[in-house]
Amino acid sequence: MRFLPYASLLLATACVPLGTPITSTAPPAANRASAGGPAPALRYADYIYSPYVQSVQCYVATGANTAVFQPPVVPLGQSPSLALEFDVLGSQAPRLTAKLVHCDANWQPSTLIDNQFLNEINEFVITDYRVGIGGKVPYYHYRLGAPSVKISGNYVWVVQDGAGVPLLSRRVLVYENQVAVSLQAALAPGGQQRFTLQQLDFAISYAGVELVNPAAEVQVVLRQNFRWDNARYGLRPTFVRDAERRLDYQYFNYENTFPGLSEYRYFDTRSIQVVGQNVLHLDPRANPVAVALVPETTRAGLGYFQYIDTNGRRVFDSREYGNGTNNADYADVTFQLKADQPAPGPVYVLGALSDWQLKDAYRLAYDEATHLYTGHALLKQGYYNYDFAVARPDGTADETYFEGSHYETENQYDLLVYYRPPGTRADLLIGYQALDANAHQ
């Protein structure tokens, strides 16, 4: 990642989910299933099932300070380097376990049994946890590493309580380099759209492996900033070069384009004694600490402005005590967005903090008298990226309404290549390539 040398700068901003702050110290049963309510159904996606689970991070533990920005994608043989961290609010540390679920290319559970992708029993007791120290909001911080897997592909990492009720799930990817993938940025076709869209052309060379009917059987997924909500699926090769054993994907109807958007908004709550960047004021005497962010305005129609961001992600830290994993406190953070008139749909805060989903907890309310959208949420101290999104009628997020879009914006892209060998029951992830478009020098 080209922004890694700027780690000290990156750890200076932050973002907030919107909802009622949770400060209860009651036992963190998932959605109160143990109190008689139905247990939540497992989703094969990045999801949090309990309001007591906060600050989830899933990444590749490289040992660097910026490792939390590395998406959970590893080569086969390196799955133990995957790390999962999260907090459970409350004054008790519940007994939690984790398991892996193997999925197909469409994120549905496969028919494999556990010993076909694992060498050990698929239930892992989480023993690495620490109590949050010195903050007003009590919590326990949990950490675990992934087991070694036998085959490449899609996995869902599930954490559950003692009753087997899911608390959180995270998608992780294990790949192998059976094919050679080339991924490059290109200009989008057409007039004005080439100034707002980013196009990704790619090709797959399979000279080193035997693939049966690759034009039909190879599946690809193209992602922007490691997101799943706007990933491109169902892309078929535009040229099949049998003699060269190569598949080319070059489209002209925007199938492989994304809005460039703008660099992400940010704020810094690493300190709860002095205001950080884009913080208007804070009250350290409140319980929890109250933080109000600087009122934001729309960026649609404005020119591109360059600065270094973390592409929607966040990191937790405490400037007062260091070691943000269990020394950082939680704060009730208020978002503010000026708008002369209401947007054509509900407005949300969007980013890694919301799992890139339009969640009710992140929805903003509009005040006609003040022309202001506001909302608040309980967030751990740290640096956050985020943007504002408007919900379309079909439930997807329109980020261009308030953020605008520019082809110059720095974004990260990656391409996933899947193939199921004949006679098998697993979609293997046989190729992977990442690209930093418009990387800042």
mmCIF file of N, CA and C in Angstrom, residues 165-238:
data_model
loop_
_atom_site.group_PDB
_atom_site.id
_atom_site.type_symbol
_atom_site.label_atom_id
_atom_site.label_comp_id
_atom_site.label_asym_id
_atom_site.label_seq_id
_atom_site.Cartn_x
_atom_site.Cartn_y
_atom_site.Cartn_z
ATOM 1 N N VAL A 165 -24.628 -19.065 19.591
ATOM 2 C CA VAL A 165 -25.269 -17.936 18.906
ATOM 3 C C VAL A 165 -24.189 -17.065 18.267
ATOM 4 N N PRO A 166 -24.286 -16.756 16.972
ATOM 5 C CA PRO A 166 -23.234 -15.945 16.341
ATOM 6 C C PRO A 166 -23.200 -14.518 16.878
ATOM 7 N N LEU A 167 -21.994 -14.036 17.119
ATOM 8 C CA LEU A 167 -21.780 -12.654 17.547
ATOM 9 C C LEU A 167 -21.251 -11.802 16.402
ATOM 10 N N LEU A 168 -20.383 -12.378 15.575
ATOM 11 C CA LEU A 168 -19.859 -11.654 14.425
ATOM 12 C C LEU A 168 -19.364 -12.659 13.405
ATOM 13 N N SER A 169 -19.285 -12.213 12.153
ATOM 14 C CA SER A 169 -18.729 -13.036 11.079
ATOM 15 C C SER A 169 -17.891 -12.141 10.174
ATOM 16 N N ARG A 170 -16.832 -12.737 9.621
ATOM 17 C CA ARG A 170 -15.946 -12.003 8.734
ATOM 18 C C ARG A 170 -15.520 -12.906 7.572
ATOM 19 N N ARG A 171 -15.540 -12.345 6.368
ATOM 20 C CA ARG A 171 -15.065 -13.056 5.191
ATOM 21 C C ARG A 171 -13.547 -12.976 5.121
ATOM 22 N N VAL A 172 -12.904 -14.115 4.826
ATOM 23 C CA VAL A 172 -11.466 -14.149 4.606
ATOM 24 C C VAL A 172 -11.207 -14.946 3.328
ATOM 25 N N LEU A 173 -10.120 -14.605 2.648
ATOM 26 C CA LEU A 173 -9.782 -15.204 1.366
ATOM 27 C C LEU A 173 -8.409 -15.854 1.436
ATOM 28 N N VAL A 174 -8.317 -17.073 0.913
ATOM 29 C CA VAL A 174 -7.041 -17.781 0.799
ATOM 30 C C VAL A 174 -6.864 -18.134 -0.666
ATOM 31 N N TYR A 175 -5.770 -17.697 -1.270
ATOM 32 C CA TYR A 175 -5.597 -17.873 -2.712
ATOM 33 C C TYR A 175 -4.318 -18.627 -3.036
ATOM 34 N N GLU A 176 -4.228 -19.092 -4.272
ATOM 35 C CA GLU A 176 -3.016 -19.686 -4.810
ATOM 36 C C GLU A 176 -2.804 -19.124 -6.216
ATOM 37 N N ASN A 177 -1.574 -19.107 -6.648
ATOM 38 C CA ASN A 177 -1.223 -18.491 -7.934
ATOM 39 C C ASN A 177 -1.090 -19.548 -9.022
ATOM 40 N N GLN A 178 -2.206 -20.182 -9.350
ATOM 41 C CA GLN A 178 -2.201 -21.150 -10.445
ATOM 42 C C GLN A 178 -2.234 -20.451 -11.804
ATOM 43 N N VAL A 179 -2.826 -19.272 -11.857
ATOM 44 C CA VAL A 179 -2.886 -18.504 -13.092
ATOM 45 C C VAL A 179 -2.205 -17.163 -12.865
ATOM 46 N N ALA A 180 -1.804 -16.527 -13.957
ATOM 47 C CA ALA A 180 -1.186 -15.204 -13.902
ATOM 48 C C ALA A 180 -2.247 -14.156 -14.211
ATOM 49 N N VAL A 181 -2.387 -13.195 -13.334
ATOM 50 C CA VAL A 181 -3.409 -12.165 -13.468
ATOM 51 C C VAL A 181 -2.736 -10.821 -13.715
ATOM 52 N N SER A 182 -3.190 -10.114 -14.748
ATOM 53 C CA SER A 182 -2.736 -8.741 -14.975
ATOM 54 C C SER A 182 -3.933 -7.823 -14.802
ATOM 55 N N LEU A 183 -3.745 -6.785 -14.020
ATOM 56 C CA LEU A 183 -4.813 -5.832 -13.702
ATOM 57 C C LEU A 183 -4.251 -4.432 -13.887
ATOM 58 N N GLN A 184 -4.912 -3.603 -14.685
ATOM 59 C CA GLN A 184 -4.403 -2.269 -14.931
ATOM 60 C C GLN A 184 -5.539 -1.261 -15.060
ATOM 61 N N ALA A 185 -5.245 -0.042 -14.644
ATOM 62 C CA ALA A 185 -6.218 1.039 -14.762
ATOM 63 C C ALA A 185 -6.227 1.554 -16.197
ATOM 64 N N ALA A 186 -7.416 1.939 -16.675
ATOM 65 C CA ALA A 186 -7.573 2.455 -18.033
ATOM 66 C C ALA A 186 -8.598 3.576 -18.019
ATOM 67 N N LEU A 187 -8.656 4.353 -19.094
ATOM 68 C CA LEU A 187 -9.639 5.416 -19.203
ATOM 69 C C LEU A 187 -10.996 4.828 -19.558
ATOM 70 N N ALA A 188 -12.026 5.299 -18.880
ATOM 71 C CA ALA A 188 -13.377 4.858 -19.196
ATOM 72 C C ALA A 188 -13.806 5.439 -20.538
ATOM 73 N N PRO A 189 -14.556 4.675 -21.341
ATOM 74 C CA PRO A 189 -15.016 5.212 -22.631
ATOM 75 C C PRO A 189 -16.097 6.264 -22.428
ATOM 76 N N GLY A 190 -16.243 7.155 -23.410
ATOM 77 C CA GLY A 190 -17.304 8.148 -23.324
ATOM 78 C C GLY A 190 -16.796 9.515 -22.940
ATOM 79 N N GLY A 191 -17.697 10.500 -22.981
ATOM 80 C CA GLY A 191 -17.343 11.900 -22.764
ATOM 81 C C GLY A 191 -17.055 12.238 -21.317
ATOM 82 N N GLN A 192 -18.014 12.845 -20.621
ATOM 83 C CA GLN A 192 -17.795 13.341 -19.270
ATOM 84 C C GLN A 192 -17.511 12.219 -18.287
ATOM 85 N N GLN A 193 -17.981 11.013 -18.576
ATOM 86 C CA GLN A 193 -17.820 9.930 -17.614
ATOM 87 C C GLN A 193 -16.368 9.553 -17.402
ATOM 88 N N ARG A 194 -15.513 9.825 -18.363
ATOM 89 C CA ARG A 194 -14.118 9.491 -18.159
ATOM 90 C C ARG A 194 -13.468 10.374 -17.103
ATOM 91 N N PHE A 195 -14.141 11.481 -16.725
ATOM 92 C CA PHE A 195 -13.612 12.349 -15.673
ATOM 93 C C PHE A 195 -14.125 11.961 -14.289
ATOM 94 N N THR A 196 -15.074 11.019 -14.210
ATOM 95 C CA THR A 196 -15.647 10.623 -12.922
ATOM 96 C C THR A 196 -15.491 9.142 -12.619
ATOM 97 N N LEU A 197 -15.249 8.322 -13.648
ATOM 98 C CA LEU A 197 -15.177 6.875 -13.469
ATOM 99 C C LEU A 197 -13.739 6.374 -13.563
ATOM 100 N N GLN A 198 -13.487 5.231 -12.940
ATOM 101 C CA GLN A 198 -12.210 4.546 -13.050
ATOM 102 C C GLN A 198 -12.477 3.162 -13.638
ATOM 103 N N GLN A 199 -11.771 2.834 -14.712
ATOM 104 C CA GLN A 199 -11.965 1.553 -15.382
ATOM 105 C C GLN A 199 -10.777 0.646 -15.117
ATOM 106 N N LEU A 200 -11.064 -0.651 -14.941
ATOM 107 C CA LEU A 200 -10.035 -1.640 -14.698
ATOM 108 C C LEU A 200 -10.120 -2.713 -15.776
ATOM 109 N N ASP A 201 -9.093 -2.789 -16.606
ATOM 110 C CA ASP A 201 -8.979 -3.858 -17.593
ATOM 111 C C ASP A 201 -8.093 -4.952 -17.014
ATOM 112 N N PHE A 202 -8.375 -6.197 -17.386
ATOM 113 C CA PHE A 202 -7.567 -7.280 -16.841
ATOM 114 C C PHE A 202 -7.547 -8.466 -17.794
ATOM 115 N N ALA A 203 -6.598 -9.352 -17.546
ATOM 116 C CA ALA A 203 -6.434 -10.557 -18.347
ATOM 117 C C ALA A 203 -5.955 -11.677 -17.444
ATOM 118 N N ILE A 204 -6.256 -12.915 -17.855
ATOM 119 C CA ILE A 204 -5.873 -14.104 -17.095
ATOM 120 C C ILE A 204 -5.137 -15.050 -18.035
ATOM 121 N N SER A 205 -3.897 -15.378 -17.690
ATOM 122 C CA SER A 205 -3.100 -16.325 -18.469
ATOM 123 C C SER A 205 -3.044 -17.646 -17.709
ATOM 124 N N TYR A 206 -3.385 -18.751 -18.399
ATOM 125 C CA TYR A 206 -3.451 -20.042 -17.729
ATOM 126 C C TYR A 206 -2.555 -21.075 -18.409
ATOM 127 N N ALA A 207 -1.395 -20.632 -18.861
ATOM 128 C CA ALA A 207 -0.469 -21.533 -19.557
ATOM 129 C C ALA A 207 0.055 -22.619 -18.633
ATOM 130 N N GLY A 208 0.126 -22.360 -17.341
ATOM 131 C CA GLY A 208 0.726 -23.322 -16.419
ATOM 132 C C GLY A 208 -0.242 -24.274 -15.773
ATOM 133 N N VAL A 209 -1.517 -24.244 -16.158
ATOM 134 C CA VAL A 209 -2.503 -25.108 -15.522
ATOM 135 C C VAL A 209 -3.545 -25.523 -16.549
ATOM 136 N N GLU A 210 -4.073 -26.734 -16.393
ATOM 137 C CA GLU A 210 -5.109 -27.215 -17.289
ATOM 138 C C GLU A 210 -6.479 -26.797 -16.762
ATOM 139 N N LEU A 211 -7.183 -25.982 -17.527
ATOM 140 C CA LEU A 211 -8.533 -25.551 -17.177
ATOM 141 C C LEU A 211 -9.499 -26.066 -18.238
ATOM 142 N N VAL A 212 -10.575 -26.680 -17.790
ATOM 143 C CA VAL A 212 -11.592 -27.188 -18.702
ATOM 144 C C VAL A 212 -12.610 -26.087 -18.978
ATOM 145 N N ASN A 213 -12.778 -25.734 -20.246
ATOM 146 C CA ASN A 213 -13.725 -24.695 -20.659
ATOM 147 C C ASN A 213 -13.566 -23.417 -19.817
ATOM 148 N N PRO A 214 -12.396 -22.818 -19.812
ATOM 149 C CA PRO A 214 -12.148 -21.661 -18.929
ATOM 150 C C PRO A 214 -13.036 -20.465 -19.224
ATOM 151 N N ALA A 215 -13.434 -20.252 -20.465
ATOM 152 C CA ALA A 215 -14.263 -19.094 -20.781
ATOM 153 C C ALA A 215 -15.582 -19.117 -20.021
ATOM 154 N N ALA A 216 -16.108 -20.313 -19.745
ATOM 155 C CA ALA A 216 -17.380 -20.440 -19.038
ATOM 156 C C ALA A 216 -17.210 -20.772 -17.564
ATOM 157 N N GLU A 217 -16.156 -21.506 -17.228
ATOM 158 C CA GLU A 217 -16.025 -22.022 -15.870
ATOM 159 C C GLU A 217 -15.225 -21.117 -14.935
ATOM 160 N N VAL A 218 -14.379 -20.282 -15.469
ATOM 161 C CA VAL A 218 -13.636 -19.341 -14.620
ATOM 162 C C VAL A 218 -14.555 -18.205 -14.200
ATOM 163 N N GLN A 219 -14.609 -17.912 -12.902
ATOM 164 C CA GLN A 219 -15.403 -16.809 -12.370
ATOM 165 C C GLN A 219 -14.468 -15.747 -11.803
ATOM 166 N N VAL A 220 -14.805 -14.487 -12.037
ATOM 167 C CA VAL A 220 -13.979 -13.398 -11.519
ATOM 168 C C VAL A 220 -14.848 -12.429 -10.724
ATOM 169 N N VAL A 221 -14.237 -11.800 -9.739
ATOM 170 C CA VAL A 221 -14.874 -10.757 -8.933
ATOM 171 C C VAL A 221 -13.899 -9.588 -8.854
ATOM 172 N N LEU A 222 -14.379 -8.398 -9.155
ATOM 173 C CA LEU A 222 -13.560 -7.188 -9.131
ATOM 174 C C LEU A 222 -14.059 -6.294 -8.005
ATOM 175 N N ARG A 223 -13.139 -5.882 -7.114
ATOM 176 C CA ARG A 223 -13.529 -5.092 -5.940
ATOM 177 C C ARG A 223 -12.809 -3.745 -5.919
ATOM 178 N N GLN A 224 -13.465 -2.771 -5.313
ATOM 179 C CA GLN A 224 -12.860 -1.459 -5.047
ATOM 180 C C GLN A 224 -12.671 -1.308 -3.544
ATOM 181 N N ASN A 225 -11.445 -1.025 -3.133
ATOM 182 C CA ASN A 225 -11.121 -0.818 -1.725
ATOM 183 C C ASN A 225 -11.543 -1.996 -0.852
ATOM 184 N N PHE A 226 -11.473 -3.204 -1.431
ATOM 185 C CA PHE A 226 -11.732 -4.457 -0.718
ATOM 186 C C PHE A 226 -13.158 -4.546 -0.180
ATOM 187 N N ARG A 227 -14.066 -3.862 -0.848
ATOM 188 C CA ARG A 227 -15.468 -3.860 -0.454
ATOM 189 C C ARG A 227 -16.229 -4.968 -1.182
ATOM 190 N N TRP A 228 -17.280 -5.456 -0.533
ATOM 191 C CA TRP A 228 -18.162 -6.437 -1.146
ATOM 192 C C TRP A 228 -19.465 -5.828 -1.617
ATOM 193 N N ASP A 229 -19.850 -4.670 -1.094
ATOM 194 C CA ASP A 229 -21.179 -4.124 -1.386
ATOM 195 C C ASP A 229 -21.315 -3.664 -2.831
ATOM 196 N N ASN A 230 -20.219 -3.229 -3.454
ATOM 197 C CA ASN A 230 -20.300 -2.753 -4.841
ATOM 198 C C ASN A 230 -19.391 -3.542 -5.777
ATOM 199 N N ALA A 231 -19.014 -4.771 -5.384
ATOM 200 C CA ALA A 231 -18.134 -5.596 -6.209
ATOM 201 C C ALA A 231 -18.817 -5.964 -7.520
ATOM 202 N N ARG A 232 -18.016 -6.188 -8.553
ATOM 203 C CA ARG A 232 -18.519 -6.549 -9.875
ATOM 204 C C ARG A 232 -18.431 -8.074 -10.045
ATOM 205 N N TYR A 233 -19.590 -8.679 -10.279
ATOM 206 C CA TYR A 233 -19.689 -10.122 -10.455
ATOM 207 C C TYR A 233 -20.135 -10.433 -11.890
ATOM 208 N N GLY A 234 -20.007 -11.708 -12.267
ATOM 209 C CA GLY A 234 -20.554 -12.177 -13.536
ATOM 210 C C GLY A 234 -19.853 -11.663 -14.773
ATOM 211 N N LEU A 235 -18.619 -11.181 -14.639
ATOM 212 C CA LEU A 235 -17.893 -10.671 -15.793
ATOM 213 C C LEU A 235 -17.358 -11.840 -16.629
ATOM 214 N N ARG A 236 -17.651 -11.823 -17.913
ATOM 215 C CA ARG A 236 -17.194 -12.861 -18.830
ATOM 216 C C ARG A 236 -16.137 -12.298 -19.767
ATOM 217 N N PRO A 237 -15.196 -13.131 -20.226
ATOM 218 C CA PRO A 237 -14.121 -12.618 -21.090
ATOM 219 C C PRO A 237 -14.670 -12.077 -22.406
ATOM 220 N N THR A 238 -14.104 -10.964 -22.838
ATOM 221 C CA THR A 238 -14.483 -10.387 -24.131
ATOM 222 C C THR A 238 -13.693 -11.000 -25.275
#
